[in-house]
Coordinates of C-alpha atoms and ligand atoms in Angstrom, one line a residue:
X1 CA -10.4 -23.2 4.8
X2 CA -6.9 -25.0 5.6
X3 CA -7.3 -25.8 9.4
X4 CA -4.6 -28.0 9.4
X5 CA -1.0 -27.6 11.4
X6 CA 1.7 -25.9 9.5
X7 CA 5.4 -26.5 10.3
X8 CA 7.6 -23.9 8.4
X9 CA 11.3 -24.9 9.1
X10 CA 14.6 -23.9 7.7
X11 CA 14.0 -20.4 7.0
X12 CA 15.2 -17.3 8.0
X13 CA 12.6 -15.6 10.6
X14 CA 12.8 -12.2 10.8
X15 CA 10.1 -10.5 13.6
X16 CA 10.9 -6.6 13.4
X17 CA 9.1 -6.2 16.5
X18 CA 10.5 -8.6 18.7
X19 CA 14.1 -8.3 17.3
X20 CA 14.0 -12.2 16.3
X21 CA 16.1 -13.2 13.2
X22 CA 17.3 -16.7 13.2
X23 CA 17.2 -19.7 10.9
X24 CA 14.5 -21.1 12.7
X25 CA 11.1 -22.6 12.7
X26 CA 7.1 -21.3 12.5
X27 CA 4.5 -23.5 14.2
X28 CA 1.0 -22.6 13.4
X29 CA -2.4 -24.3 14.5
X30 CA -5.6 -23.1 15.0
X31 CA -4.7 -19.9 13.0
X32 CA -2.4 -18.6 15.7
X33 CA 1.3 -18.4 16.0
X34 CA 2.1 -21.2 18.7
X35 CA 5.4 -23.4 19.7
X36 CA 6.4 -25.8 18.5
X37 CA 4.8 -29.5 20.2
X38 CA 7.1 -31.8 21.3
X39 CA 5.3 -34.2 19.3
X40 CA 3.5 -33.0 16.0
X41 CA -0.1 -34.1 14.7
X42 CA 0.0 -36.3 12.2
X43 CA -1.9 -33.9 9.3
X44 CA 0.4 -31.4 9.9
X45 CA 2.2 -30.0 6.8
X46 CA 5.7 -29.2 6.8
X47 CA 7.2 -26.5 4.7
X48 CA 11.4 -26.1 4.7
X49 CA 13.5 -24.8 2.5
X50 CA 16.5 -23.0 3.7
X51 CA 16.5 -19.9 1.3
X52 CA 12.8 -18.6 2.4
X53 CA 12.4 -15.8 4.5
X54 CA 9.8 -15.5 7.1
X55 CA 8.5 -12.0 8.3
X56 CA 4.4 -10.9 9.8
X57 CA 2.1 -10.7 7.0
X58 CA 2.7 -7.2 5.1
X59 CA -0.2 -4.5 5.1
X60 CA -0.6 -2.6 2.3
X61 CA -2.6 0.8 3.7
X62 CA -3.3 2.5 0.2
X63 CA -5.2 0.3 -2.3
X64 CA -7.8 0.6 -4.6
X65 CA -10.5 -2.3 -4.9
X66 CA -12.6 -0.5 -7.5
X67 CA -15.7 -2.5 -6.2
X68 CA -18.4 -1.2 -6.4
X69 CA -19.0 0.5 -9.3
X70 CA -15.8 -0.1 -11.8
X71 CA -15.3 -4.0 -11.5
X72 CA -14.3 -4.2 -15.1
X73 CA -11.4 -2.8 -13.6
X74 CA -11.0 -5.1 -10.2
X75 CA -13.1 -6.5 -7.5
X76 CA -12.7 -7.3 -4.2
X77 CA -12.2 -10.9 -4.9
X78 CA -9.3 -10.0 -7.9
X79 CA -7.5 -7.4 -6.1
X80 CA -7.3 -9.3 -2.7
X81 CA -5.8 -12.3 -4.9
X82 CA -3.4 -9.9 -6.1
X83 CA -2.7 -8.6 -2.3
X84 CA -2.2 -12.0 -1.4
X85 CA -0.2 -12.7 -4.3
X86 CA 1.9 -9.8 -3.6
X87 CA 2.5 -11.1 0.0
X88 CA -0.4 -8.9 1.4
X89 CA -2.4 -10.4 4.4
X90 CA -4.1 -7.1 5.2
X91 CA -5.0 -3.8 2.9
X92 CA -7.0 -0.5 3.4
X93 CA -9.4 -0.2 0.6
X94 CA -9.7 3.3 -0.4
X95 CA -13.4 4.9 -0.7
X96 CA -13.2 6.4 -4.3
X97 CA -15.5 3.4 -5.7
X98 CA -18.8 4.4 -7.7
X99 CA -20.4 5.5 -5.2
X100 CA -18.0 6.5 -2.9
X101 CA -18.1 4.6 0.3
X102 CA -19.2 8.1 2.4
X103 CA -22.6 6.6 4.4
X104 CA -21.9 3.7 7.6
X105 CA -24.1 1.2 5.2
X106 CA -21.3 1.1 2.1
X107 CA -18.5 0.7 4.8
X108 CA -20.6 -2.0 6.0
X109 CA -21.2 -3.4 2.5
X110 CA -17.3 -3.8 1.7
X111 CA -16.6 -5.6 5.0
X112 CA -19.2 -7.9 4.5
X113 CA -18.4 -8.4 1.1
X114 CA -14.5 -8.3 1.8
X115 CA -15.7 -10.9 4.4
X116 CA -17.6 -13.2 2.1
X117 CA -14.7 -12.8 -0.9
X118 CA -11.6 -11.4 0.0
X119 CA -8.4 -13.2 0.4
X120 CA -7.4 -11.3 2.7
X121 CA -8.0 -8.9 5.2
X122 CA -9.6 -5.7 3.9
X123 CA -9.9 -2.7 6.4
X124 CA -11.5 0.0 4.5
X125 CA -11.1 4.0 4.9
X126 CA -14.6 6.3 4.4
X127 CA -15.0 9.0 2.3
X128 CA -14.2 12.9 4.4
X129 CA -16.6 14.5 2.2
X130 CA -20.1 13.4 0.6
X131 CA -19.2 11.7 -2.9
X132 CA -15.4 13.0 -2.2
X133 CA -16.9 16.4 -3.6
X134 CA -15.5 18.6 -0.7
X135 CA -18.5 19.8 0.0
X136 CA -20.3 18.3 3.0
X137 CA -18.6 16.3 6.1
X138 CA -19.9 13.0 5.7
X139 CA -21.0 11.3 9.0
X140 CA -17.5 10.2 11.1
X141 CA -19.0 9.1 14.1
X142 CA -21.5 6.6 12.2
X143 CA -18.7 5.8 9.7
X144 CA -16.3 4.7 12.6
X145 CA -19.2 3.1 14.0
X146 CA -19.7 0.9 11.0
X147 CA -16.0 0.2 10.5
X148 CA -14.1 2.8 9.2
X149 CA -10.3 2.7 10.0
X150 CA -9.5 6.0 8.6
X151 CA -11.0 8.9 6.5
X152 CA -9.8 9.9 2.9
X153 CA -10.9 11.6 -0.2
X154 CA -8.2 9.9 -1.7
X155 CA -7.9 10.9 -5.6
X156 CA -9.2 13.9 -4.6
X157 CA -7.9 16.5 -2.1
X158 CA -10.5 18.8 0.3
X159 CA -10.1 21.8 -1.5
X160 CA -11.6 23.9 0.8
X161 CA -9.5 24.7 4.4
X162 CA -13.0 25.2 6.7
X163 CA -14.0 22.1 5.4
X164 CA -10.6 20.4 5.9
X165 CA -10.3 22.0 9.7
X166 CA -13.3 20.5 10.5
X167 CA -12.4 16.8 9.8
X168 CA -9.9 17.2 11.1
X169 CA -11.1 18.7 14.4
X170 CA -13.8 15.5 14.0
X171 CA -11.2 12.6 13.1
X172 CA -9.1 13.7 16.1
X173 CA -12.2 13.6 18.4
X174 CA -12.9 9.8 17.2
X175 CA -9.0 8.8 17.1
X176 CA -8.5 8.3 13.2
X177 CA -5.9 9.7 11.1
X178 CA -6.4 11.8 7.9
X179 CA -5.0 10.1 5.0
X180 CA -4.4 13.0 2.8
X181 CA -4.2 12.9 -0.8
X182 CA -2.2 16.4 -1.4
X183 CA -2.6 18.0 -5.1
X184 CA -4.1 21.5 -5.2
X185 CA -6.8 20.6 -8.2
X186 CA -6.8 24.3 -9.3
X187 CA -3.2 25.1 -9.4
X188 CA -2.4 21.8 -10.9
X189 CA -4.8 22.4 -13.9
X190 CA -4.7 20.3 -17.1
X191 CA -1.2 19.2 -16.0
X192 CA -0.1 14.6 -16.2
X193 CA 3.2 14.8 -15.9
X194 CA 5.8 16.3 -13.7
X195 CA 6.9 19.9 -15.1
X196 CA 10.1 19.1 -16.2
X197 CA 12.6 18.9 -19.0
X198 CA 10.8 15.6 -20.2
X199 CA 7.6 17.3 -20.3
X200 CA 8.6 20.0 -22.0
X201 CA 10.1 18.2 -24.6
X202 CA 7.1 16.0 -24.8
X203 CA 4.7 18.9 -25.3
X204 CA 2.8 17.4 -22.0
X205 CA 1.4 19.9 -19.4
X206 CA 3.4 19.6 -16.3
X207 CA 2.4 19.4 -12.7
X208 CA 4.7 21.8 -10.6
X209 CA 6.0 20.9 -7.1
X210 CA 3.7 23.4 -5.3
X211 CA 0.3 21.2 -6.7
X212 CA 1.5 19.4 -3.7
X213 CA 3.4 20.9 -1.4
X214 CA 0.9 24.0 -1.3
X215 CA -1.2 21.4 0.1
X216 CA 0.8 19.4 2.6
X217 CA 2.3 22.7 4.4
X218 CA -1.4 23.7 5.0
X219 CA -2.7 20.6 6.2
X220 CA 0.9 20.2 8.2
X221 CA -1.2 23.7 9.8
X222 CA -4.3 22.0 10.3
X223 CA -3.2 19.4 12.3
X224 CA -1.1 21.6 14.5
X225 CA -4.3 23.4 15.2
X226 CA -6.7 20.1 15.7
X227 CA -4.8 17.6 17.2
X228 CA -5.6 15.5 14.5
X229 CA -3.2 12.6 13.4
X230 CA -2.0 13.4 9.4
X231 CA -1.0 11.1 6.9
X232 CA 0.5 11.9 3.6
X233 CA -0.5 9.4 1.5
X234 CA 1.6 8.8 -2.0
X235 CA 4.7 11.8 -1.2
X236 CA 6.2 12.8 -4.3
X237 CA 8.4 15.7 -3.7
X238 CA 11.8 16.3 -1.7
X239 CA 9.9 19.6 -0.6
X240 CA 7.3 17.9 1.2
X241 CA 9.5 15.2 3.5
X242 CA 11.4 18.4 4.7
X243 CA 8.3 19.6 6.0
X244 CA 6.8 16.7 7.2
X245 CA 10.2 15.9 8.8
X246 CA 10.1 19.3 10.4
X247 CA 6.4 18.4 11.6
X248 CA 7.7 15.5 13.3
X249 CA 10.8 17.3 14.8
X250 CA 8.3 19.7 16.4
X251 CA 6.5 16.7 17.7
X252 CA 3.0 16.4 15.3
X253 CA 1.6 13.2 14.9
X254 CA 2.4 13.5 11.0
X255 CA 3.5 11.1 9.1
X256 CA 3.9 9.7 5.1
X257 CA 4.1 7.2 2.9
X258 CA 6.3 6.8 -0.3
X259 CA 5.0 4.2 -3.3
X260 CA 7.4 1.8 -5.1
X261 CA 7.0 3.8 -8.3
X262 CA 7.9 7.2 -6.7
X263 CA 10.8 4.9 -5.4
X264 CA 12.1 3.5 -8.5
X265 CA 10.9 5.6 -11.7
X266 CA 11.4 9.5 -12.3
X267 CA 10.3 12.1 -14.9
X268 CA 13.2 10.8 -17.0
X269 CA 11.6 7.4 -17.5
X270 CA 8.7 8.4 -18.7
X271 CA 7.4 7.1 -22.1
X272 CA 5.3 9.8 -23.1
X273 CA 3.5 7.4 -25.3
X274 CA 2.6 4.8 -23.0
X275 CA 0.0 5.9 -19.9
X276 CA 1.3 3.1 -17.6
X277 CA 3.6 6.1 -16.3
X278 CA 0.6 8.2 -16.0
X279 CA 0.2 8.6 -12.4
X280 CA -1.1 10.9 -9.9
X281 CA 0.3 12.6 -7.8
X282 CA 3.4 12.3 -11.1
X283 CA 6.6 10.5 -10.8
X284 CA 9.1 13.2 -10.4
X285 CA 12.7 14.6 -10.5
X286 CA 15.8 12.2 -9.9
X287 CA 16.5 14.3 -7.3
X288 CA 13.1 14.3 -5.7
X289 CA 13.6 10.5 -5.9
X290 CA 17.0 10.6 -4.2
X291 CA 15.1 12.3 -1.1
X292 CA 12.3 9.7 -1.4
X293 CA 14.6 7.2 -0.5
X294 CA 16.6 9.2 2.2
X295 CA 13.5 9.4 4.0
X296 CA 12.1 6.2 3.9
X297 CA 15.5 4.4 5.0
X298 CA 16.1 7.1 7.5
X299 CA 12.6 6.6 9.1
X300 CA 10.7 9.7 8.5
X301 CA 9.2 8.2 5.6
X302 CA 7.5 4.9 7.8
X303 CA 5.6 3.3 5.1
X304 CA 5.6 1.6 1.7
X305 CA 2.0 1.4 -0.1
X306 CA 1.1 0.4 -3.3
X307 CA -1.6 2.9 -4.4
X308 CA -2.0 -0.4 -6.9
X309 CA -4.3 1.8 -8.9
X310 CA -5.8 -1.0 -11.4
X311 CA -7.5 0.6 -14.6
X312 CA -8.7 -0.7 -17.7
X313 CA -6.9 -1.7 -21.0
X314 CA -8.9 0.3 -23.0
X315 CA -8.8 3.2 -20.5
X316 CA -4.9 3.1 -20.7
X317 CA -4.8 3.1 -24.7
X318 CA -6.8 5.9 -24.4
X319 CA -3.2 8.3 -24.7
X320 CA -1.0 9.9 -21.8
X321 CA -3.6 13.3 -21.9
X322 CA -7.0 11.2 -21.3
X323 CA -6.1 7.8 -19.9
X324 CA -7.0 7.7 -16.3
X325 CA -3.5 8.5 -13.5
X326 CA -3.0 4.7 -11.8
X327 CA -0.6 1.9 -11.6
X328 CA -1.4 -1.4 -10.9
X329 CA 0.7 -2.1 -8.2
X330 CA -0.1 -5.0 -5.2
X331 CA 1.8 -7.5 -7.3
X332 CA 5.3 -6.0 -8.4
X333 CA 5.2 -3.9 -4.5
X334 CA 7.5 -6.0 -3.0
X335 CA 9.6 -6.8 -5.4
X336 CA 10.4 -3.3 -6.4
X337 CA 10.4 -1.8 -3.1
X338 CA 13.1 -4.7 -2.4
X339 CA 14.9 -4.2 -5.3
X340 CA 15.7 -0.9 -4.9
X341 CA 16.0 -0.2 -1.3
X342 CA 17.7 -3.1 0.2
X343 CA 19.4 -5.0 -2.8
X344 CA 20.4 -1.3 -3.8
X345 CA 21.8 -1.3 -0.3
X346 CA 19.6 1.8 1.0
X347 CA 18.2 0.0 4.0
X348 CA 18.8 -2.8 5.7
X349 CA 15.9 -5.9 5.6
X350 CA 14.3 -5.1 9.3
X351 CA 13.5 -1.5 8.3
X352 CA 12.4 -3.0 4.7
X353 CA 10.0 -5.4 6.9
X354 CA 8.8 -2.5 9.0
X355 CA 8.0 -0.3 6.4
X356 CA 5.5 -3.1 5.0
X357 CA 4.6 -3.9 8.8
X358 CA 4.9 -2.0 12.1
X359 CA 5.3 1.2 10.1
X360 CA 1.5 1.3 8.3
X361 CA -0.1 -0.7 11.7
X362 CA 1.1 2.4 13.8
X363 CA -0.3 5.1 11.3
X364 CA -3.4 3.1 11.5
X365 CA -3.5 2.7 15.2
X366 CA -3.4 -1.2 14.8
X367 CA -1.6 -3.9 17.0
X368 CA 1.7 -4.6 16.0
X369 CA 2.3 -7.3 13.3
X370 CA 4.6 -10.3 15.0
X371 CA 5.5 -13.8 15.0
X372 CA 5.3 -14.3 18.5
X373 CA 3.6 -17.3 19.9
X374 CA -0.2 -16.3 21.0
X375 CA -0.3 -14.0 17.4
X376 CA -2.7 -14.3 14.6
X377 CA -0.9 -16.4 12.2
X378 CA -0.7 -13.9 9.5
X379 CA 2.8 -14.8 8.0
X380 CA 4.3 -13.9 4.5
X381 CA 6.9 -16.2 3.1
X382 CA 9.2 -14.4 1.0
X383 CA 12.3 -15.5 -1.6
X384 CA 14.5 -12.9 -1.5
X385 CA 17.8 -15.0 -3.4
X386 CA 16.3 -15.2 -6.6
X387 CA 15.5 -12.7 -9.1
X388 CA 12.3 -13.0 -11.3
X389 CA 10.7 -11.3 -14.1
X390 CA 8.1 -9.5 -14.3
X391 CA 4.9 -10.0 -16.6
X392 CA 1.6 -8.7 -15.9
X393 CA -0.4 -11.7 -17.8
X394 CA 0.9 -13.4 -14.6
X395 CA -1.0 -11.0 -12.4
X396 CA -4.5 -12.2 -11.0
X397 CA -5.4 -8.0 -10.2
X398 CA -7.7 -7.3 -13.2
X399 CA -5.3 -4.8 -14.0
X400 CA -2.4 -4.9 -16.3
X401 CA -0.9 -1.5 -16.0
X402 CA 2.5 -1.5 -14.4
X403 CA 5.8 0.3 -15.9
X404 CA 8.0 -2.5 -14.8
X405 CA 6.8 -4.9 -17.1
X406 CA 9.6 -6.9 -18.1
X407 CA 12.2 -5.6 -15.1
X408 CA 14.1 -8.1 -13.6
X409 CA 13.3 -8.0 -9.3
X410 CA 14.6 -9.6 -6.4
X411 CA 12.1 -10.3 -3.8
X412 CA 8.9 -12.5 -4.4
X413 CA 5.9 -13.6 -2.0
X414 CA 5.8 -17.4 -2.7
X415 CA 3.3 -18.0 0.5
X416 CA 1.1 -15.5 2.4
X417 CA -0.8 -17.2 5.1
X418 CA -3.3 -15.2 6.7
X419 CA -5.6 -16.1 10.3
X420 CA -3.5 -19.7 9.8
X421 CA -4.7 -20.5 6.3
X422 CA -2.5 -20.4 3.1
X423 CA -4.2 -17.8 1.0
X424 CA -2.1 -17.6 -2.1
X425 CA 1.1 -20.5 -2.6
X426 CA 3.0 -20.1 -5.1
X427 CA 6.0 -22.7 -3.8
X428 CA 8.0 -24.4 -6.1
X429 CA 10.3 -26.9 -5.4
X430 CA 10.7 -26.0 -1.4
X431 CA 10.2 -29.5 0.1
X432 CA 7.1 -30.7 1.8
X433 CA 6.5 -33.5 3.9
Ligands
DOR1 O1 -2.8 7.7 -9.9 C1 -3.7 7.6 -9.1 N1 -4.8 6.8 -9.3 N2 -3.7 8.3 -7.9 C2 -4.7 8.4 -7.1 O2 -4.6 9.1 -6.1 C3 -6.0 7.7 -7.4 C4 -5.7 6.5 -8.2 C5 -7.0 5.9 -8.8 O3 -8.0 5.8 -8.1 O4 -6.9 5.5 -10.0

């Protein structure tokens, strides 16, 4: 634990919530954001470079930690490095470990164990159904108790609209959103790839748009009728943000999040022989894309997540038809997201920051992320001048399956403190005094 003072002067401050951007400075001491002393200690370490960008520590709300049960693929310790890494100082663990986290004791069990290992802060979600078979509610009350911050079956979706109705009747009654994972299982079939032209001419089975939007205009219903706050997670078609858009306009408390593959890659992209473009729910059209992007720099879209999805090697050689859907993801986030929406001049930096920040904290009912004196130092210092490369034997995730290996990005964590202690550095020559 780094108790010590930290100074960070010279860079470019940017506080979304506050409106603050200025080339200014970041006292920190006793893990909270505090002024700056007339007079500073004498351990305290200074950090200044003028090119760095300072903004509240990012949250990533859709990861998977794959502990328990699959920790050949990640653990809590590796994929929290990677979070911090990535410029993470929070993420929301999803429940579709072996076992799924679906009783109050396995939620406890990850805190603890996020507690005792993690890098950074791990906020988990609990499974809706018993073992995410969409069967049997699974105890909400108890699982808020025990630390739940939201309910999904993520991987999965509730098949079954009773079941669905109900927790969401129950979620509403204990003040948790529904992340919902939207692909209708049956009508989706055998299919890996987005039914397209590329599929086609790959002799892949395609997933059509209505494997999703079938079940995002029914759950849009559900929470019309319960009350109950919706999140979309990982929104792949154009179809779907004009409905969730429409659900807003009419007032719901629905809202969506877009991943920086669905952001960057379509169908057209696709190497049919290499499953790191396998991905669930599938990359899509161009045009699907262009929406995408409308709608997370116009607002209705109000977070970026990773789904960083790590999976074996040997899983991933397995060929585009067997090897499990996932893309490794925490580490490359920011710099894709970046790269393509403000660098491609989408969106300015402040709604870039938001998405990462206020955005997800919102969805989740959290305080506001800010670097206001009296905060929890939870800061992520970004380069956003130069651009860097890509390589996944870099990443410390256990995964290694990313499509943008070898892509050139602006946009790079280089220091991610979290509670006032530097979690992941990764500074080179920035002076330090
Ligand atoms: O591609 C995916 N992989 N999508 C999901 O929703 C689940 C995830 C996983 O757990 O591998």
């Amino acid at each position: 634990m780094n108790t010590d003072a930290i100074l960070i002067t010279g860079v470019r401050v940017v506080d979304p919530g506050t409106g603050r951007d200025e080339i200014g400075e970041l006292y920190i001491a006793d893990g909270m954001i505090a002024e700056v002393p007339r007079s500073l200690p004498r351990d305290v370490r200074v950090i200044e470079d003028g090119g760095l960008t300072a903004v509240p520590g990012l949250l990533d709300m859709h990861v998977h930690l794959r502990e328990p049960g699959r920790e050949d693929a990640e653990t809590i310790q590796s994929g929290t490095a990677a979070a911090a890494r990535g410029g993470f100082t929070r993420v929301m663990a999803m429940a579709n470990t072996q076992p799924a986290v679906d009783t109050p004791a396995r939620v406890e069990w990850i805190l603890r164990r996020a507690a005792e290992m993690g890098a950074v802060e791990v906020l988990t979600a609990a499974a809706i159904t018993r073992g995410r078979r969409g069967e049997e509610l699974t105890d909400f009350a108890g699982l808020v108790k025990a630390g739940a911050a939201a309910f999904s079956d993520d991987g999965c979706t509730v098949a079954d609209e009773e079941i669905m109705r109900a927790a969401m009747a129950r979620a509403a009654g204990l003040g948790r959103a529904i992340l919902d994972h939207a692909e209708d299982e049956n009508l989706k079939g055998g299919g890996v790839m987005h039914a397209g032209a590329k599929a086609r001419a790959a002799g892949l089975p395609g997933v059509g748009e209505e494997v999703e939007t079938r079940i995002v205009a029914r759950d849009i219903r559900l929470a019309r009728e319960t009350g109950c706050r919706l999140h979309i997670q990982h929104v792949s078609c154009g179809a779907s943000i004009a409905m969730i858009s429409a659900a807003q306009q009419e007032g719901l408390a629905v809202s969506a999040e877009v991943t920086p593959h669905h952001l960057a890659l379509c169908d057209e992209d696709v190497d049919p022989q290499d499953a790191s473009y396998k991905v669930n729910p599938p990359l899509r059209s161009a045009e699907d894309r262009a929406t995408l992007r409308e709608a997370v720099a116009g607002g209705v879209v109000a977070a970026f997540a990773s789904d960083h999805a790590p999976h074996t090697a040997a899983s991933k050689a397995r060929g585009f038809l067997k090897a499990p859907a996932g893309i490794c993801g925490l580490e490359t986030a920011v710099g894709v997201t970046y790269t393509v929406m403000v660098r491609g001049g989408l969106m300015d930096l402040k709604s870039w920051i938001e998405r990462w920040t206020l955005g997800p904290a919102r969805i989740l009912g959290l305080p506001a992320p800010t670097l206001e004196p009296g905060a929890r130092a939870d800061v992520t210092l970004l380069d956003l001048e130069h651009s860097w490369r890509v390589d996944s034997a870099e990443f410390v995730s256990r995964g290694r399956n990313t499509p943008f290996e070898g892509w050139d990005l602006f946009g790079r964590c280089v220091m991610t403190i979290a509670a006032g202690d530097i979690r992941y550095s990764g500074l080179r020559g920035v002076s330090e005094r």
